[in-house]
mmCIF file of C-alpha atoms in Angstrom:
data_model
loop_
_atom_site.group_PDB
_atom_site.id
_atom_site.type_symbol
_atom_site.label_atom_id
_atom_site.label_comp_id
_atom_site.label_asym_id
_atom_site.label_seq_id
_atom_site.Cartn_x
_atom_site.Cartn_y
_atom_site.Cartn_z
ATOM 1 C CA MET A 27 0.000 0.000 0.000
ATOM 2 C CA GLU A 28 1.332 3.414 -0.975
ATOM 3 C CA ILE A 29 2.111 5.673 1.987
ATOM 4 C CA LYS A 30 1.041 9.237 1.260
ATOM 5 C CA ARG A 31 3.329 12.058 2.253
ATOM 6 C CA PRO A 32 1.831 14.705 4.539
ATOM 7 C CA LEU A 33 0.040 17.523 2.700
ATOM 8 C CA LEU A 34 0.843 21.101 3.742
ATOM 9 C CA LEU A 35 -1.298 24.056 2.656
ATOM 10 C CA ILE A 36 0.597 27.362 2.764
ATOM 11 C CA SER A 37 -0.703 30.900 2.342
ATOM 12 C CA ASN A 38 0.066 34.453 3.488
ATOM 13 C CA ASP A 39 -1.082 38.065 3.203
ATOM 14 C CA ASP A 40 2.025 39.480 1.479
ATOM 15 C CA GLY A 41 1.302 37.767 -1.833
ATOM 16 C CA TYR A 42 2.531 34.598 -3.492
ATOM 17 C CA GLN A 43 5.666 36.334 -4.820
ATOM 18 C CA SER A 44 6.912 37.525 -1.405
ATOM 19 C CA LYS A 45 10.268 36.320 -0.158
ATOM 20 C CA GLY A 46 8.747 35.076 3.100
ATOM 21 C CA ILE A 47 6.419 32.539 1.524
ATOM 22 C CA ARG A 48 9.038 31.386 -0.990
ATOM 23 C CA GLU A 49 11.573 30.710 1.752
ATOM 24 C CA LEU A 50 8.957 29.011 3.936
ATOM 25 C CA VAL A 51 8.198 26.558 1.139
ATOM 26 C CA GLU A 52 11.892 25.788 0.765
ATOM 27 C CA MET A 53 12.301 25.281 4.530
ATOM 28 C CA VAL A 54 9.552 22.661 4.875
ATOM 29 C CA SER A 55 9.351 21.069 1.426
ATOM 30 C CA ASP A 56 11.004 17.858 2.602
ATOM 31 C CA PHE A 57 8.243 17.267 5.165
ATOM 32 C CA GLY A 58 5.551 16.574 2.587
ATOM 33 C CA ASP A 59 3.731 17.709 -0.529
ATOM 34 C CA ILE A 60 2.947 21.416 -0.607
ATOM 35 C CA ILE A 61 0.127 23.429 -2.096
ATOM 36 C CA VAL A 62 0.582 27.188 -1.976
ATOM 37 C CA CYS A 63 -2.486 29.326 -2.533
ATOM 38 C CA ALA A 64 -1.798 32.977 -1.781
ATOM 39 C CA PRO A 65 -3.084 36.392 -2.870
ATOM 40 C CA ASP A 66 -1.928 37.777 -6.200
ATOM 41 C CA SER A 67 -0.723 40.906 -4.379
ATOM 42 C CA ALA A 68 -0.394 42.148 -0.801
ATOM 43 C CA ARG A 69 -3.494 41.843 1.390
ATOM 44 C CA SER A 70 -2.179 42.971 4.778
ATOM 45 C CA GLY A 71 -4.788 43.825 7.376
ATOM 46 C CA PHE A 72 -7.532 41.690 5.854
ATOM 47 C CA SER A 73 -7.889 39.507 8.962
ATOM 48 C CA CYS A 74 -10.585 36.842 8.330
ATOM 49 C CA ALA A 75 -12.349 38.818 5.595
ATOM 50 C CA PHE A 76 -13.671 36.861 2.623
ATOM 51 C CA SER A 77 -15.094 37.925 -0.735
ATOM 52 C CA ALA A 78 -18.877 37.738 -0.635
ATOM 53 C CA THR A 79 -19.555 39.828 -3.765
ATOM 54 C CA THR A 80 -16.399 39.464 -5.891
ATOM 55 C CA PRO A 81 -15.854 36.542 -8.306
ATOM 56 C CA LEU A 82 -12.653 34.664 -7.477
ATOM 57 C CA ARG A 83 -10.015 33.355 -9.856
ATOM 58 C CA LEU A 84 -7.191 30.853 -9.423
ATOM 59 C CA THR A 85 -4.003 30.961 -11.496
ATOM 60 C CA LEU A 86 -1.359 28.238 -11.499
ATOM 61 C CA GLN A 87 1.987 30.031 -11.150
ATOM 62 C CA GLN A 88 4.362 27.110 -10.741
ATOM 63 C CA LYS A 89 4.330 23.333 -10.550
ATOM 64 C CA ARG A 90 7.257 21.092 -9.710
ATOM 65 C CA GLU A 91 7.783 17.813 -7.926
ATOM 66 C CA GLY A 92 5.870 17.986 -4.651
ATOM 67 C CA VAL A 93 4.999 21.708 -4.910
ATOM 68 C CA GLU A 94 2.160 23.611 -6.576
ATOM 69 C CA VAL A 95 1.940 27.403 -6.357
ATOM 70 C CA TRP A 96 -1.394 29.098 -7.067
ATOM 71 C CA SER A 97 -2.407 32.743 -6.853
ATOM 72 C CA CYS A 98 -5.894 34.003 -6.079
ATOM 73 C CA ASN A 99 -7.392 37.461 -6.534
ATOM 74 C CA GLY A 100 -9.093 37.266 -3.140
ATOM 75 C CA THR A 101 -8.181 37.605 0.525
ATOM 76 C CA PRO A 102 -5.945 35.272 2.540
ATOM 77 C CA THR A 103 -9.051 33.568 3.918
ATOM 78 C CA ASP A 104 -10.407 33.209 0.377
ATOM 79 C CA CYS A 105 -7.149 31.499 -0.555
ATOM 80 C CA VAL A 106 -7.572 28.850 2.128
ATOM 81 C CA LYS A 107 -11.233 28.297 1.289
ATOM 82 C CA MET A 108 -10.483 28.022 -2.426
ATOM 83 C CA ALA A 109 -7.541 25.683 -1.883
ATOM 84 C CA LEU A 110 -9.562 23.355 0.329
ATOM 85 C CA ALA A 111 -12.459 23.318 -2.132
ATOM 86 C CA GLU A 112 -10.606 23.190 -5.451
ATOM 87 C CA LEU A 113 -6.917 22.373 -5.114
ATOM 88 C CA CYS A 114 -6.292 19.944 -2.264
ATOM 89 C CA PRO A 115 -6.783 16.281 -3.194
ATOM 90 C CA ARG A 116 -7.456 15.524 0.473
ATOM 91 C CA LYS A 117 -7.663 17.341 3.783
ATOM 92 C CA PRO A 118 -4.269 18.919 4.518
ATOM 93 C CA ASP A 119 -2.308 17.680 7.495
ATOM 94 C CA MET A 120 -1.313 21.254 8.338
ATOM 95 C CA VAL A 121 -2.029 24.852 7.333
ATOM 96 C CA ILE A 122 0.873 27.311 7.593
ATOM 97 C CA GLY A 123 0.655 31.088 7.275
ATOM 98 C CA GLY A 124 3.672 33.245 6.452
ATOM 99 C CA ILE A 125 6.435 33.889 6.746
ATOM 100 C CA ASN A 126 4.977 37.347 7.310
ATOM 101 C CA HIS A 127 7.051 40.471 6.732
ATOM 102 C CA GLY A 128 6.304 42.233 10.047
ATOM 103 C CA ASP A 129 5.195 41.090 13.490
ATOM 104 C CA ASN A 130 1.711 39.920 14.377
ATOM 105 C CA GLY A 131 1.922 40.185 18.153
ATOM 106 C CA SER A 132 -0.622 41.637 20.568
ATOM 107 C CA VAL A 133 -3.778 43.131 19.001
ATOM 108 C CA ASN A 134 -2.234 42.837 15.536
ATOM 109 C CA THR A 135 -3.477 39.259 15.807
ATOM 110 C CA HIS A 136 -6.983 40.557 15.126
ATOM 111 C CA TYR A 137 -6.005 42.519 12.007
ATOM 112 C CA SER A 138 -3.515 40.126 10.448
ATOM 113 C CA GLY A 139 -4.266 38.368 7.188
ATOM 114 C CA THR A 140 -1.566 35.854 8.079
ATOM 115 C CA MET A 141 -3.553 34.988 11.191
ATOM 116 C CA GLY A 142 -6.676 34.904 9.023
ATOM 117 C CA VAL A 143 -5.039 32.031 7.160
ATOM 118 C CA VAL A 144 -4.436 29.927 10.248
ATOM 119 C CA LEU A 145 -7.730 30.802 11.920
ATOM 120 C CA GLU A 146 -9.522 29.545 8.813
ATOM 121 C CA GLY A 147 -7.483 26.358 8.907
ATOM 122 C CA CYS A 148 -8.174 25.969 12.613
ATOM 123 C CA MET A 149 -11.924 26.408 12.048
ATOM 124 C CA LYS A 150 -11.676 23.526 9.581
ATOM 125 C CA TYR A 151 -10.072 21.381 12.328
ATOM 126 C CA ILE A 152 -6.646 21.397 10.665
ATOM 127 C CA PRO A 153 -3.527 21.994 12.811
ATOM 128 C CA SER A 154 -2.458 25.513 11.843
ATOM 129 C CA VAL A 155 0.553 27.733 12.585
ATOM 130 C CA ALA A 156 1.467 31.317 11.615
ATOM 131 C CA PHE A 157 5.079 32.485 11.355
ATOM 132 C CA SER A 158 6.034 36.190 11.353
ATOM 133 C CA LEU A 159 9.300 38.116 11.504
ATOM 134 C CA CYS A 160 9.572 41.645 12.927
ATOM 135 C CA ASP A 161 11.025 42.974 9.681
ATOM 136 C CA HIS A 162 8.917 44.664 6.996
ATOM 137 C CA ARG A 163 11.701 44.807 4.419
ATOM 138 C CA ASP A 164 11.089 43.008 1.134
ATOM 139 C CA ASP A 165 14.560 41.442 1.373
ATOM 140 C CA ALA A 166 14.303 40.418 5.053
ATOM 141 C CA ASP A 167 16.682 37.660 6.154
ATOM 142 C CA PHE A 168 14.596 34.631 7.122
ATOM 143 C CA GLU A 169 17.455 32.139 7.390
ATOM 144 C CA PRO A 170 17.814 32.449 11.209
ATOM 145 C CA LEU A 171 14.196 31.274 11.507
ATOM 146 C CA ARG A 172 14.833 27.992 9.729
ATOM 147 C CA PRO A 173 15.683 25.709 12.707
ATOM 148 C CA LEU A 174 12.650 26.688 14.790
ATOM 149 C CA ILE A 175 10.248 26.722 11.862
ATOM 150 C CA ARG A 176 11.340 23.204 11.011
ATOM 151 C CA GLN A 177 11.130 22.048 14.640
ATOM 152 C CA ILE A 178 7.631 23.470 15.134
ATOM 153 C CA THR A 179 6.358 22.153 11.803
ATOM 154 C CA GLN A 180 7.745 18.694 12.488
ATOM 155 C CA ARG A 181 6.251 18.643 15.994
ATOM 156 C CA VAL A 182 2.803 19.762 14.823
ATOM 157 C CA LEU A 183 2.785 17.250 11.970
ATOM 158 C CA ALA A 184 3.670 14.483 14.424
ATOM 159 C CA GLU A 185 1.418 15.449 17.330
ATOM 160 C CA GLY A 186 -1.177 17.900 16.037
ATOM 161 C CA LEU A 187 -2.676 20.670 18.188
ATOM 162 C CA PRO A 188 -5.661 20.812 20.530
ATOM 163 C CA GLN A 189 -8.891 21.255 18.587
ATOM 164 C CA GLY A 190 -9.757 24.928 18.211
ATOM 165 C CA VAL A 191 -6.199 26.086 18.951
ATOM 166 C CA CYS A 192 -3.631 27.436 16.481
ATOM 167 C CA LEU A 193 -0.180 28.919 17.049
ATOM 168 C CA ASN A 194 0.923 32.502 16.461
ATOM 169 C CA VAL A 195 4.740 32.451 16.262
ATOM 170 C CA ASN A 196 6.634 35.755 16.098
ATOM 171 C CA PHE A 197 10.397 36.159 15.664
ATOM 172 C CA PRO A 198 12.266 39.274 16.853
ATOM 173 C CA LEU A 199 14.676 41.092 14.560
ATOM 174 C CA VAL A 200 17.919 40.243 16.360
ATOM 175 C CA ASP A 201 21.216 38.640 15.377
ATOM 176 C CA VAL A 202 20.769 35.735 17.820
ATOM 177 C CA PHE A 203 17.549 34.657 19.527
ATOM 178 C CA LYS A 204 17.835 34.507 23.318
ATOM 179 C CA GLY A 205 15.397 31.626 23.451
ATOM 180 C CA VAL A 206 11.701 30.824 23.102
ATOM 181 C CA LYS A 207 8.855 32.096 25.283
ATOM 182 C CA VAL A 208 5.376 30.549 25.238
ATOM 183 C CA CYS A 209 3.300 33.540 26.239
ATOM 184 C CA ARG A 210 0.028 35.405 26.089
ATOM 185 C CA MET A 211 -0.744 38.300 23.791
ATOM 186 C CA ALA A 212 -0.031 41.725 25.265
ATOM 187 C CA LYS A 213 -2.690 44.345 25.861
ATOM 188 C CA GLY A 214 -1.995 47.104 23.366
ATOM 189 C CA THR A 215 -3.653 49.857 21.364
ATOM 190 C CA TRP A 216 -3.155 51.730 18.122
ATOM 191 C CA GLY A 217 -3.174 55.543 18.237
ATOM 192 C CA ASN A 218 -3.197 58.415 15.757
ATOM 193 C CA GLU A 219 -4.530 55.986 13.182
ATOM 194 C CA VAL A 220 -5.961 58.437 10.646
ATOM 195 C CA SER A 221 -3.986 61.076 8.754
ATOM 196 C CA LYS A 222 -6.021 63.689 6.882
ATOM 197 C CA CYS A 223 -4.719 65.225 3.648
ATOM 198 C CA HIS A 224 -6.115 67.759 1.200
ATOM 199 C CA HIS A 225 -6.011 67.043 -2.522
ATOM 200 C CA PRO A 226 -5.127 69.877 -4.939
ATOM 201 C CA ARG A 227 -8.417 69.220 -6.713
ATOM 202 C CA GLY A 228 -10.280 70.354 -3.645
ATOM 203 C CA TYR A 229 -11.290 67.303 -1.640
ATOM 204 C CA ASP A 230 -10.057 65.714 1.548
ATOM 205 C CA TYR A 231 -8.716 62.176 1.819
ATOM 206 C CA TRP A 232 -7.245 60.050 4.581
ATOM 207 C CA TRP A 233 -4.466 57.512 5.095
ATOM 208 C CA MET A 234 -4.614 54.783 7.713
ATOM 209 C CA VAL A 235 -1.341 55.175 9.606
ATOM 210 C CA GLY A 236 -0.830 55.232 13.371
ATOM 211 C CA HIS A 237 1.558 53.684 15.859
ATOM 212 C CA TYR A 238 1.276 50.763 18.242
ATOM 213 C CA GLN A 239 1.574 51.166 22.006
ATOM 214 C CA ASN A 240 2.186 48.308 24.445
ATOM 215 C CA ASP A 241 -0.137 49.086 27.361
ATOM 216 C CA GLU A 242 1.656 46.775 29.795
ATOM 217 C CA PRO A 243 5.372 47.072 28.938
ATOM 218 C CA GLU A 244 6.545 45.618 32.280
ATOM 219 C CA ALA A 245 4.487 42.422 32.012
ATOM 220 C CA GLU A 246 7.051 39.693 31.322
ATOM 221 C CA ASP A 247 4.579 37.006 30.264
ATOM 222 C CA THR A 248 3.507 38.694 26.999
ATOM 223 C CA ASP A 249 4.490 38.392 23.352
ATOM 224 C CA ASN A 250 5.532 42.057 23.207
ATOM 225 C CA TRP A 251 7.916 41.640 26.140
ATOM 226 C CA ALA A 252 9.424 38.508 24.589
ATOM 227 C CA LEU A 253 9.983 40.154 21.208
ATOM 228 C CA THR A 254 11.346 43.366 22.732
ATOM 229 C CA HIS A 255 13.876 41.340 24.726
ATOM 230 C CA GLY A 256 15.054 39.129 21.870
ATOM 231 C CA TYR A 257 12.935 36.006 22.428
ATOM 232 C CA VAL A 258 10.786 34.125 19.949
ATOM 233 C CA ALA A 259 7.154 34.453 21.078
ATOM 234 C CA ILE A 260 4.748 31.526 20.672
ATOM 235 C CA THR A 261 1.152 32.377 21.537
ATOM 236 C CA PRO A 262 -1.457 29.589 21.482
ATOM 237 C CA THR A 263 -4.549 31.249 20.010
ATOM 238 C CA GLN A 264 -8.069 29.900 20.165
ATOM 239 C CA ILE A 265 -11.168 30.162 18.014
ATOM 240 C CA ASP A 266 -13.583 30.342 20.955
ATOM 241 C CA VAL A 267 -13.729 34.035 21.912
ATOM 242 C CA THR A 268 -16.328 33.593 24.656
ATOM 243 C CA ALA A 269 -15.524 35.740 27.715
ATOM 244 C CA TYR A 270 -16.218 32.999 30.242
ATOM 245 C CA GLN A 271 -15.366 35.221 33.203
ATOM 246 C CA ALA A 272 -18.230 37.521 32.175
ATOM 247 C CA LEU A 273 -20.912 34.846 31.778
ATOM 248 C CA ASP A 274 -22.181 35.048 35.355
ATOM 249 C CA LEU A 275 -22.139 38.842 35.278
ATOM 250 C CA ILE A 276 -24.284 39.051 32.148
ATOM 251 C CA LYS A 277 -26.590 36.299 33.423
ATOM 252 C CA SER A 278 -27.132 38.401 36.562
ATOM 253 C CA TRP A 279 -28.782 41.083 34.449
ATOM 254 C CA ASP A 280 -31.839 38.764 34.439
ATOM 255 C CA LEU A 281 -32.936 39.887 31.001
ATOM 256 C CA LYS A 282 -36.446 38.932 29.921
#
């Protein structure tokens, strides 16, 4: 009986041509067969958005032994949905998002298209992991990430993850990692998010800009603290967003 190699589905929000996704494929290609389905251009900040009113298209960009690369004109979540419906010959053994150019720690988790990839995989009961590097440069050096990405991928393929839980893995931009911290997401906020400009033709327009602020910089059990101090941050992230500690409080309202 033929033993099938594991099937890995890879996507991102930087686009199928980004250096991060190309290097990720190279790092894990010996673990199994790979299907890449990623946006045809950058889709940062799309979170779990999907295209409800836009027709979607798939384009085969590359095919070689054990690897297929497809682009899609939709969101990162669209890419996962389309791949599962149209491209994967069977349910993937793992969904991987990244490698993202830029960190996805703290509240960025909620905005990230890279996390949208793994949340979609997780909602389909597939072990899913996102990898991000705190470096937005197009030519970022991902080579230092290789050992840990391979270790984590190998471990998840062998053991899986708890149902409803995916991993958000962020790497600091340092010469040598101090170690690995398994930690919670930090409480943070974005400020000065909107910049108003005036067009010479007489109308106003706005850019989404802003800066991130860590609202608990001294808390040593958070992803922000780990990244700031040179550690790789691994944050187990769950689909269930129920605020269990508030259930009794809301029940006490005795609503009719």
